Each structure stands twice: as structure tokens, then as C-alpha cells.
Coordinates of C-alpha atoms in Angstrom, one line a residue:
X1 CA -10.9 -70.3 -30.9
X2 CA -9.4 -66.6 -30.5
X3 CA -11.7 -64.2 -32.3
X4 CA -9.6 -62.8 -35.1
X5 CA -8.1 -58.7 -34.7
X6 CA -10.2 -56.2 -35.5
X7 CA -7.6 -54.2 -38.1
X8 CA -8.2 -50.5 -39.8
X9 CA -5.7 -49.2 -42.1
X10 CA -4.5 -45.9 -41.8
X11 CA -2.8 -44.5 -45.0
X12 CA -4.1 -45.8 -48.0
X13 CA -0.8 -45.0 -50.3
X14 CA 1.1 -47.3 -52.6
X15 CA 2.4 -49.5 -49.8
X16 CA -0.9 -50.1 -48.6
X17 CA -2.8 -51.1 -51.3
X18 CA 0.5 -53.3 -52.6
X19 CA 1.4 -55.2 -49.3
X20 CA -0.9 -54.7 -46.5
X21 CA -4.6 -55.0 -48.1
X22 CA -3.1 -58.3 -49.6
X23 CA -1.8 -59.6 -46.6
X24 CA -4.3 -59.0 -44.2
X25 CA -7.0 -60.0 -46.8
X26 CA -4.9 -63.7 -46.7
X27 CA -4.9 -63.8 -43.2
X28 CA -7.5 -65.7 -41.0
X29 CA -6.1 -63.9 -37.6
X30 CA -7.4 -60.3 -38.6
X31 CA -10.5 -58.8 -39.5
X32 CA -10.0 -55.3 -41.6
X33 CA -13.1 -53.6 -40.3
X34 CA -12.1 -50.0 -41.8
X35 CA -9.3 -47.8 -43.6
X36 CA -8.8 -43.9 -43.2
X37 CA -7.4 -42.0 -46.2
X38 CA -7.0 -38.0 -45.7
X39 CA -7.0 -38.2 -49.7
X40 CA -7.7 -41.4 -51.5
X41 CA -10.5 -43.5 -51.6
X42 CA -11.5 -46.7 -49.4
X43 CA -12.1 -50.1 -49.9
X44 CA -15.4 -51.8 -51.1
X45 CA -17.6 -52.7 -48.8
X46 CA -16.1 -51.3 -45.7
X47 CA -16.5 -48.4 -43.7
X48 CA -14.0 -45.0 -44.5
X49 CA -13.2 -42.2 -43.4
X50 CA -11.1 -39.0 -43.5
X51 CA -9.2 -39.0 -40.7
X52 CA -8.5 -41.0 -37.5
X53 CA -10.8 -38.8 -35.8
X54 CA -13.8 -39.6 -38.0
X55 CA -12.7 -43.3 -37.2
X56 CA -12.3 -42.2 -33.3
X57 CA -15.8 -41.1 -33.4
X58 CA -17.4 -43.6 -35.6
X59 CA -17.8 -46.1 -32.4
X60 CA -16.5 -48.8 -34.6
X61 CA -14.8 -51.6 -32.7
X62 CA -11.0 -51.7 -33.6
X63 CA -8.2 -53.8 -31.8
X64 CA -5.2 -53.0 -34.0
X65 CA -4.2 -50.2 -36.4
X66 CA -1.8 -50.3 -39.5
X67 CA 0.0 -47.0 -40.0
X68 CA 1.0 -46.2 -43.5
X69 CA 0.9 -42.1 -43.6
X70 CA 3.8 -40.9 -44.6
X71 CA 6.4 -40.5 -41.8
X72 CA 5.7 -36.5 -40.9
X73 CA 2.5 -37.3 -39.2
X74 CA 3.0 -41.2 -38.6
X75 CA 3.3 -39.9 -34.5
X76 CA 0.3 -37.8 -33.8
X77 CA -2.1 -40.8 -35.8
X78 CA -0.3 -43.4 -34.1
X79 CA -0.2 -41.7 -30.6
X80 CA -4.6 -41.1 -30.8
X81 CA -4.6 -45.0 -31.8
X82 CA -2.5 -45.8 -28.5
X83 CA -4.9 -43.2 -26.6
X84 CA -8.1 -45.3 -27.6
X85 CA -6.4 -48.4 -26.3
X86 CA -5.3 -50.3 -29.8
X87 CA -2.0 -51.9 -30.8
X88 CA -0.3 -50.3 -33.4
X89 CA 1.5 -51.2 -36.3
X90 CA 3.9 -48.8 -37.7
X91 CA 4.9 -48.9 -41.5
X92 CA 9.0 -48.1 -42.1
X93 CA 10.6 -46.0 -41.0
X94 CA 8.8 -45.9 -38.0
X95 CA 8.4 -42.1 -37.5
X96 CA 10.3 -39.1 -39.2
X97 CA 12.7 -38.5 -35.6
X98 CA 14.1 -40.9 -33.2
X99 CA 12.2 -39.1 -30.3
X100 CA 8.8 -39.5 -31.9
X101 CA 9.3 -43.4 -31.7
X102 CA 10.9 -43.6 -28.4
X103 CA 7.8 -41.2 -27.1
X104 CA 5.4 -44.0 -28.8
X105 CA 7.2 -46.9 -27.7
X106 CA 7.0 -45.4 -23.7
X107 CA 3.5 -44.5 -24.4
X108 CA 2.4 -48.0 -25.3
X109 CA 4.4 -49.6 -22.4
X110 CA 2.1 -47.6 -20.0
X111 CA -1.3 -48.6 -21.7
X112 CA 0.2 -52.3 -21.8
X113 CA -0.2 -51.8 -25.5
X114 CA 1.7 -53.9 -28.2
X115 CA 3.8 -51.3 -30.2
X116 CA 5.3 -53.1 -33.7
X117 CA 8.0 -51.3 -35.7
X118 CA 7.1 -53.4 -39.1
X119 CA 10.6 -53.4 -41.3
X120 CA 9.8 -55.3 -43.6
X121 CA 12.7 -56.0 -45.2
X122 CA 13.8 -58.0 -42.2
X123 CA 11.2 -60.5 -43.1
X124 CA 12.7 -61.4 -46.6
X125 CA 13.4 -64.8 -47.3
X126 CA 17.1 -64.8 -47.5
X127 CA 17.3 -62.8 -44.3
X128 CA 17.2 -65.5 -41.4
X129 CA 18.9 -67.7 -43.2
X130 CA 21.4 -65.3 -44.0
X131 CA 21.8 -64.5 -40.3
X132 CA 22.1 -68.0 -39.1
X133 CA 25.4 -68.7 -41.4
X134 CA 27.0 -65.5 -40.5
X135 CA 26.9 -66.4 -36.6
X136 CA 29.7 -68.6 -36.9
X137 CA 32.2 -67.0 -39.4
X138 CA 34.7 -64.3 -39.1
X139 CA 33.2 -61.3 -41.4
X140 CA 35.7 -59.2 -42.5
X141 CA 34.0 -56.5 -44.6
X142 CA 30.3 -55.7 -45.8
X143 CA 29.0 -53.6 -48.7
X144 CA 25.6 -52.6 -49.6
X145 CA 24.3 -51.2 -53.1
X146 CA 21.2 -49.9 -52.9
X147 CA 20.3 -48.2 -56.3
X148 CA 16.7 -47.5 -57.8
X149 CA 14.7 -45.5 -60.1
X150 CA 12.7 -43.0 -57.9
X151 CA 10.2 -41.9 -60.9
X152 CA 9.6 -46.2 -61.2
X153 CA 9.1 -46.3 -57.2
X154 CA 8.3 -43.6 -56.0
X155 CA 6.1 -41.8 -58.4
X156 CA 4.4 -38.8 -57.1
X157 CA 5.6 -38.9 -53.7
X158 CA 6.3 -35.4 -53.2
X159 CA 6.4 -36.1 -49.3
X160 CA 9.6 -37.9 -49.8
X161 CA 11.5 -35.0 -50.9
X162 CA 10.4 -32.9 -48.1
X163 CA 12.1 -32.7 -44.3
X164 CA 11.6 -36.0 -42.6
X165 CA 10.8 -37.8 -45.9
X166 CA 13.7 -39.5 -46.1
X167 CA 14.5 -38.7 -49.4
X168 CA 17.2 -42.0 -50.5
X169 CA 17.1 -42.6 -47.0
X170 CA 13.3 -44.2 -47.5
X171 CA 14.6 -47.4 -49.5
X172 CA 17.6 -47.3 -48.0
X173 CA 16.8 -47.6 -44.5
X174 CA 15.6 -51.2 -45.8
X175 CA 19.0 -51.8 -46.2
X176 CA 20.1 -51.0 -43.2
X177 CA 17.2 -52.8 -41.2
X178 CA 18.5 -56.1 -42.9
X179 CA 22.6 -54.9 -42.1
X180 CA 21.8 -54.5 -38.3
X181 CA 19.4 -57.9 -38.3
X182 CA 22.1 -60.3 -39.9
X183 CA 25.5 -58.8 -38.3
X184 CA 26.0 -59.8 -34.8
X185 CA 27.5 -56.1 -33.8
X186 CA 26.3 -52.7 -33.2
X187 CA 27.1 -50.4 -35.9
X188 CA 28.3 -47.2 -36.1
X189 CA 28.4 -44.7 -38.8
X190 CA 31.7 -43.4 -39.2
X191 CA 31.3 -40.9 -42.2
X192 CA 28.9 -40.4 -45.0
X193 CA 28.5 -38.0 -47.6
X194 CA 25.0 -36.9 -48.8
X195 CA 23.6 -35.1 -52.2
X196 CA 20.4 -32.8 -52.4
X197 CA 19.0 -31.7 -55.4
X198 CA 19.4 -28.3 -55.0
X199 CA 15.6 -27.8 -55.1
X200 CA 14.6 -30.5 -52.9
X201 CA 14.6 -30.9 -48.9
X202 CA 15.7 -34.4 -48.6
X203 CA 18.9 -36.4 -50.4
X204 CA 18.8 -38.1 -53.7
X205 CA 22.2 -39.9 -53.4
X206 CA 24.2 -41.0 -50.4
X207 CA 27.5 -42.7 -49.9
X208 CA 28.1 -43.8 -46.1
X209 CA 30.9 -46.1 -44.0
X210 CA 29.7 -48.0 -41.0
X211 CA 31.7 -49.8 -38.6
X212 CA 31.2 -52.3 -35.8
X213 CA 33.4 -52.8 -32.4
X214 CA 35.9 -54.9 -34.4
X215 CA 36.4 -52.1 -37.2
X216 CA 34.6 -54.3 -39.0
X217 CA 33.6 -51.8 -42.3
X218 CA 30.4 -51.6 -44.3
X219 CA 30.5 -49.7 -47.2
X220 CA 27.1 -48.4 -48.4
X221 CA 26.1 -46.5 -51.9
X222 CA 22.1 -45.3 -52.0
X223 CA 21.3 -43.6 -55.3
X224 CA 17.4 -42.6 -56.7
X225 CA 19.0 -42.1 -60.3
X226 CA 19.3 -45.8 -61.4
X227 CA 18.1 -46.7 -64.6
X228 CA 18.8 -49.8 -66.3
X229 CA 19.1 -52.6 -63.9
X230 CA 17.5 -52.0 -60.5
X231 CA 20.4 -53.1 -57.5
X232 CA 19.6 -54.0 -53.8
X233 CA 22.4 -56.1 -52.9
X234 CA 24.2 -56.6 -49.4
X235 CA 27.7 -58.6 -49.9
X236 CA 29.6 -60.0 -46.7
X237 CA 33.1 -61.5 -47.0
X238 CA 33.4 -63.8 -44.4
X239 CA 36.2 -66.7 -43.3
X240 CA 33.2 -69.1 -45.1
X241 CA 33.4 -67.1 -48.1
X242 CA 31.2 -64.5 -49.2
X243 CA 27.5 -63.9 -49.0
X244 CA 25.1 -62.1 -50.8
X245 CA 21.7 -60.6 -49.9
X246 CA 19.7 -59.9 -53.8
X247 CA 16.8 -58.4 -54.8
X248 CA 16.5 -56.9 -50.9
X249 CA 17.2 -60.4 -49.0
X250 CA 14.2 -62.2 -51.7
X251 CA 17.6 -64.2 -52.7
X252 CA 20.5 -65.6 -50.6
X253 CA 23.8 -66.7 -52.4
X254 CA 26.7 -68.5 -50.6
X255 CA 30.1 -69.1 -52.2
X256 CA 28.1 -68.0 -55.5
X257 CA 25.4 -70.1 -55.2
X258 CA 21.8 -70.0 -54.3
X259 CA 20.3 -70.8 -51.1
X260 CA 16.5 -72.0 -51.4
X261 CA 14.5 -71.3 -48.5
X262 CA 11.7 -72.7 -47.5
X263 CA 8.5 -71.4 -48.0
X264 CA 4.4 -72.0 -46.6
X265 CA 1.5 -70.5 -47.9
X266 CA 1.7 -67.2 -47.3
X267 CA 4.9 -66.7 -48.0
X268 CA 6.3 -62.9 -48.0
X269 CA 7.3 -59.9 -45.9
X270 CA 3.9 -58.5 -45.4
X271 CA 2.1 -61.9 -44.1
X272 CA 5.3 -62.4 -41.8
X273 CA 5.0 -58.9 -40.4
X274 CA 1.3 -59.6 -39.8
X275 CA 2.3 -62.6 -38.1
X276 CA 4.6 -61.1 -36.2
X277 CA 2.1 -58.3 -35.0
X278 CA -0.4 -61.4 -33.7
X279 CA 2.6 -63.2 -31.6
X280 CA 3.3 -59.6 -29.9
X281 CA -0.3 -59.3 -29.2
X282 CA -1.5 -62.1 -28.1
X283 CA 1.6 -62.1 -26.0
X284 CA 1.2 -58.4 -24.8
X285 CA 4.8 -57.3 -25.7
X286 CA 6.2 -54.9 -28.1
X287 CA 8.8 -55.0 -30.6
X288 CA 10.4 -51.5 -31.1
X289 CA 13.5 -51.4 -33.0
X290 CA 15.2 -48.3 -34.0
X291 CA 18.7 -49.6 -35.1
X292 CA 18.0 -49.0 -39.2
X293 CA 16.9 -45.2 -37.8
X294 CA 19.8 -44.1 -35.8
X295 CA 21.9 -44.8 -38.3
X296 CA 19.9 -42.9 -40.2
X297 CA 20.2 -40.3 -38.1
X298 CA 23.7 -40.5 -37.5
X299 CA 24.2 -40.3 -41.5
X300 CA 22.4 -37.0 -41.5
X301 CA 24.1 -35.4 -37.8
X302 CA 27.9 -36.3 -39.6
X303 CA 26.8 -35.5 -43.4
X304 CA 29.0 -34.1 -44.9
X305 CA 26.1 -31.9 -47.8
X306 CA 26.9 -30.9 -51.3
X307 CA 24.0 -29.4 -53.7
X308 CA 23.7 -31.4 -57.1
X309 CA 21.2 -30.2 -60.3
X310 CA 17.6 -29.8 -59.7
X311 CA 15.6 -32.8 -59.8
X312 CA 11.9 -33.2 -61.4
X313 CA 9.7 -35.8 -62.0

């Protein structure tokens, strides 16, 4: 039997105690033998420190890390995990530039390390399926609404309002890791508009147009001052009639109706990405993708910026 991966968990924020602590506490392939939290506190029963470094130093065997900092310094942690020889996986988005990734993902290639950009979102239930009907039809046009409550989210996460925090961009880029998964194109951001609070680094509302080779169009509204109803929703009118991504690909509808997809035991995002993360081990290959982040990028590079009111928590 293959021993199990020896896992620590570095960033012990919301994500991490909601998704990963679960999931790897359900899973027989890893072993969480440590977390590192510059702030919080760690988990009972297991050794914790401060800072990778205290980790580095502890002598404590580790195959794998999780990265869940925030994505300012998600490079420099995950770069000293590649340097003592462990796999890394990296929490969305992936790093706060597109260089910083491509840097990690060349430095893991020449350690023969696995490298695993984790979006979740991909691993929703509707998401597969959803790809699997669209590869046949004709899709004529795409929209995505992608509105939430920041305070209900996101509460007192000043790092996302800083520069490389992502700002609307942090949930959104979900979004746009399940677009580029279920469309059988390359996209391409042809304009989008973004609003700052005027005291803030990073965008609370965007509105952007993507288009693929076929000027296929994808309309896509990102707000962080929903209230009321909460709406991550993907539509695609195809020749087949349309389809619908809800509650961020959790719920596939065709033609109006629901799709039920089949489900084992550890059903979820966060046990699929750590199942993922074992197959690209064991298999010693990475999985790097940086599609949902260009565009990202690309929103920002052709913004065009207006200042809206102040915005407090």
C-alpha cells in the first residue's frame, strides 16, 4: 500500500479552515502533519508554526504543501516549499501576477516537482457535465453574473482591497476558471470596464466582454454590493438550447431543467482537488493553468477605470 502524503497547510484563513482542513481530514491519501499561520492559531494536536521557515527548520517530514496565504506572498512561500523538494498546492488565484506563476511552474519542472493550480470551481458538480454537452452544440453566446455580498464573504479581508488582491476579481476569477473549462475556445477579452472605491486599491464592480475565435461573445457582470439574493450563474445559448451553470456550477440546468450528477462519498470541490493533487503526484506531472488569470489580467491591461463612493465595512 502507498504510504499516505505528508500535507502542511500554509495559510490558516477562512478558505482553509472551510475547505481544506475538511477535505484532507476525509481523505485516507494524506497525512496533515502541520499548518503555518503568520497570524492565527493552529490545529489541535499538531505541530504550528509562524512561518514557513519555522516549518523549514523544524525537521518535520513533509511531502506536499497547501498554499492558502493571500495571493501577495502566495510566490515567495510557495517558491521555499519547491526549494525543500515538496509538491505544492496553490489555492486561487494562483499568485497575484502571471509571472510569479509561470516562474513557479518552471521552477517545479526542474526539481521534477508536481506543481497544482487548485481552481476549485472547476471541480463543481455541474461543471463536467456541463462541458461534455456543450462539445457538440453550436454556442452562440455566453453570459456570466457573478454578484455577492463582500461584508457576508469576505469579512475582514482587508488584503483583498489592496494591489494584487483581486478585489471583485477574487470570486470572479471562479467564474472565469469554469468559462475557459466548459468552452472549447480560447478566450479573449475584448473590453471591460472596472469600478474602485475611491479609497480602495482593488475593484468592487466590473463589467467585461470576452470573445472566442468564432466572435463567439461572453458577457460578464462582477459586483461585491449584492444584497438580497446571492447570483453565480453562467448561461450558454447553444443550437441544443440553453444551459445554465447555478450556484457556481453546484447545479446544471438544460432546456430549463435540472441535471443530477452523480455523486460518491466525498463528494465536493475541495476532496476532488485533493484528488487531483494525488493523481499528479503519484504520476510526477503538474497541472498549471493560468487561463481564468490572463483574463484577469487582460481585464485590468484594457480597463477602462472610473472612481465610485468610498467603501467600508
Amino acid at each position: 500500500m502507498t504510504a499516505p502524503v505528508k500535507l502542511a497547510i500554509v495559510g490558516l484563513g477562512k478558505i482553509a479552515h472551510d475547505q481544506h482542513l475538511p477535505a484532507v481530514a476525509k481523505s485516507k491519501a494524506f497525512d496533515l502533519v502541520a499548518t503555518v499561520d503568520r497570524a492565527g492559531e493552529g490545529e489541535p494536536d499538531l505541530p504550528f508554526f509562524r512561518s514557513i521557515e519555522e516549518l523549514v527548520a523544524s525537521g518535520i517530514e513533509v511531502d506536499a504543501v497547501s498554499v492558502c496565504t493571500p495571493p501577495q506572498v502566495r510566490h515567495d512561500v510557495a517558491q521555499q516549499a519547491l526549494d525543500q523538494g515538496w509538491h505544492v498546492l496553490l489555492e486561487k488565484p494562483p499568485g497575484a501576477t502571471l509571472a510569479e506563476v509561470v516562474a513557479l511552474r518552471e521552477s517545479a519542472a526542474e526539481r521534477k516537482l508536481t506543481l497544482f493550480t487548485a481552481w476549485h470551481s472547476q471541480f463543481a458538480r455541474g461543471v463536467e457535465p456541463a462541458t461534455a454537452w456543450l462539445a457538440d452544440k453550436t454556442i452562440r453566446s455566453a453570459r456570466i453574473v457573478w454578484r455577492e455580498d463582500v461584508r457576508v464573504w469576505h469579512p475582514g479581508q482587508a488584503w483583498i482591497w489592496k494591489s494584487g488582491g483581486f478585489g471583485v476579481f477574487d470570486p470572479g476569477i471562479n467564474a472565469l476558471s469554469i468559462i475557459t473549462r466548459i468552452l472549447p475556445r480560447p478566450l479573449f477579452v475584448e473590453s471591460s470596464a472596472l469600478q474602485f472605491p475611491s479609497n480602495l486599491g482593488a475593484p468592487i464592480a466590473a463589467q467585461m466582454t470576452l470573445r472566442d475565435r468564432r466572435d463567439v461573445t461572453i458577457d460578464m457582470d462582477l459586483d461585491f454590493r449584492q444584497e438580497g439574493p446571492q447570483h453565480w450563474d453562467i448561461f450558454v445559448d447553444t443550437d441544443g438550447g440553453e444551459l445554465r451553470l447555478a450556484k457556481g456550477g453546484a447545479e446544471l440546468f438544460i432546456g430549463g431543467e435540472q441535471v443530477h450528477a452523480e455523486e460518491g462519498d466525498l463528494a465536493g470541490e475541495y476532496p476532488g482537488i485533493y484528488r487531483r493533487f494525488l493523481a499528479l503526484i503519484r504520476a510526477g506531472i503538474s497541472d498549471v493553468d493560468v487561463s481564468p488569470l490572463r483574463l484577469v489580467a487582460d481585464a485590468f491591461l484594457c480597463g477602462a477605470i472610473t472612481s465610485v463612493e468610498e467603501f467600508h465595512e
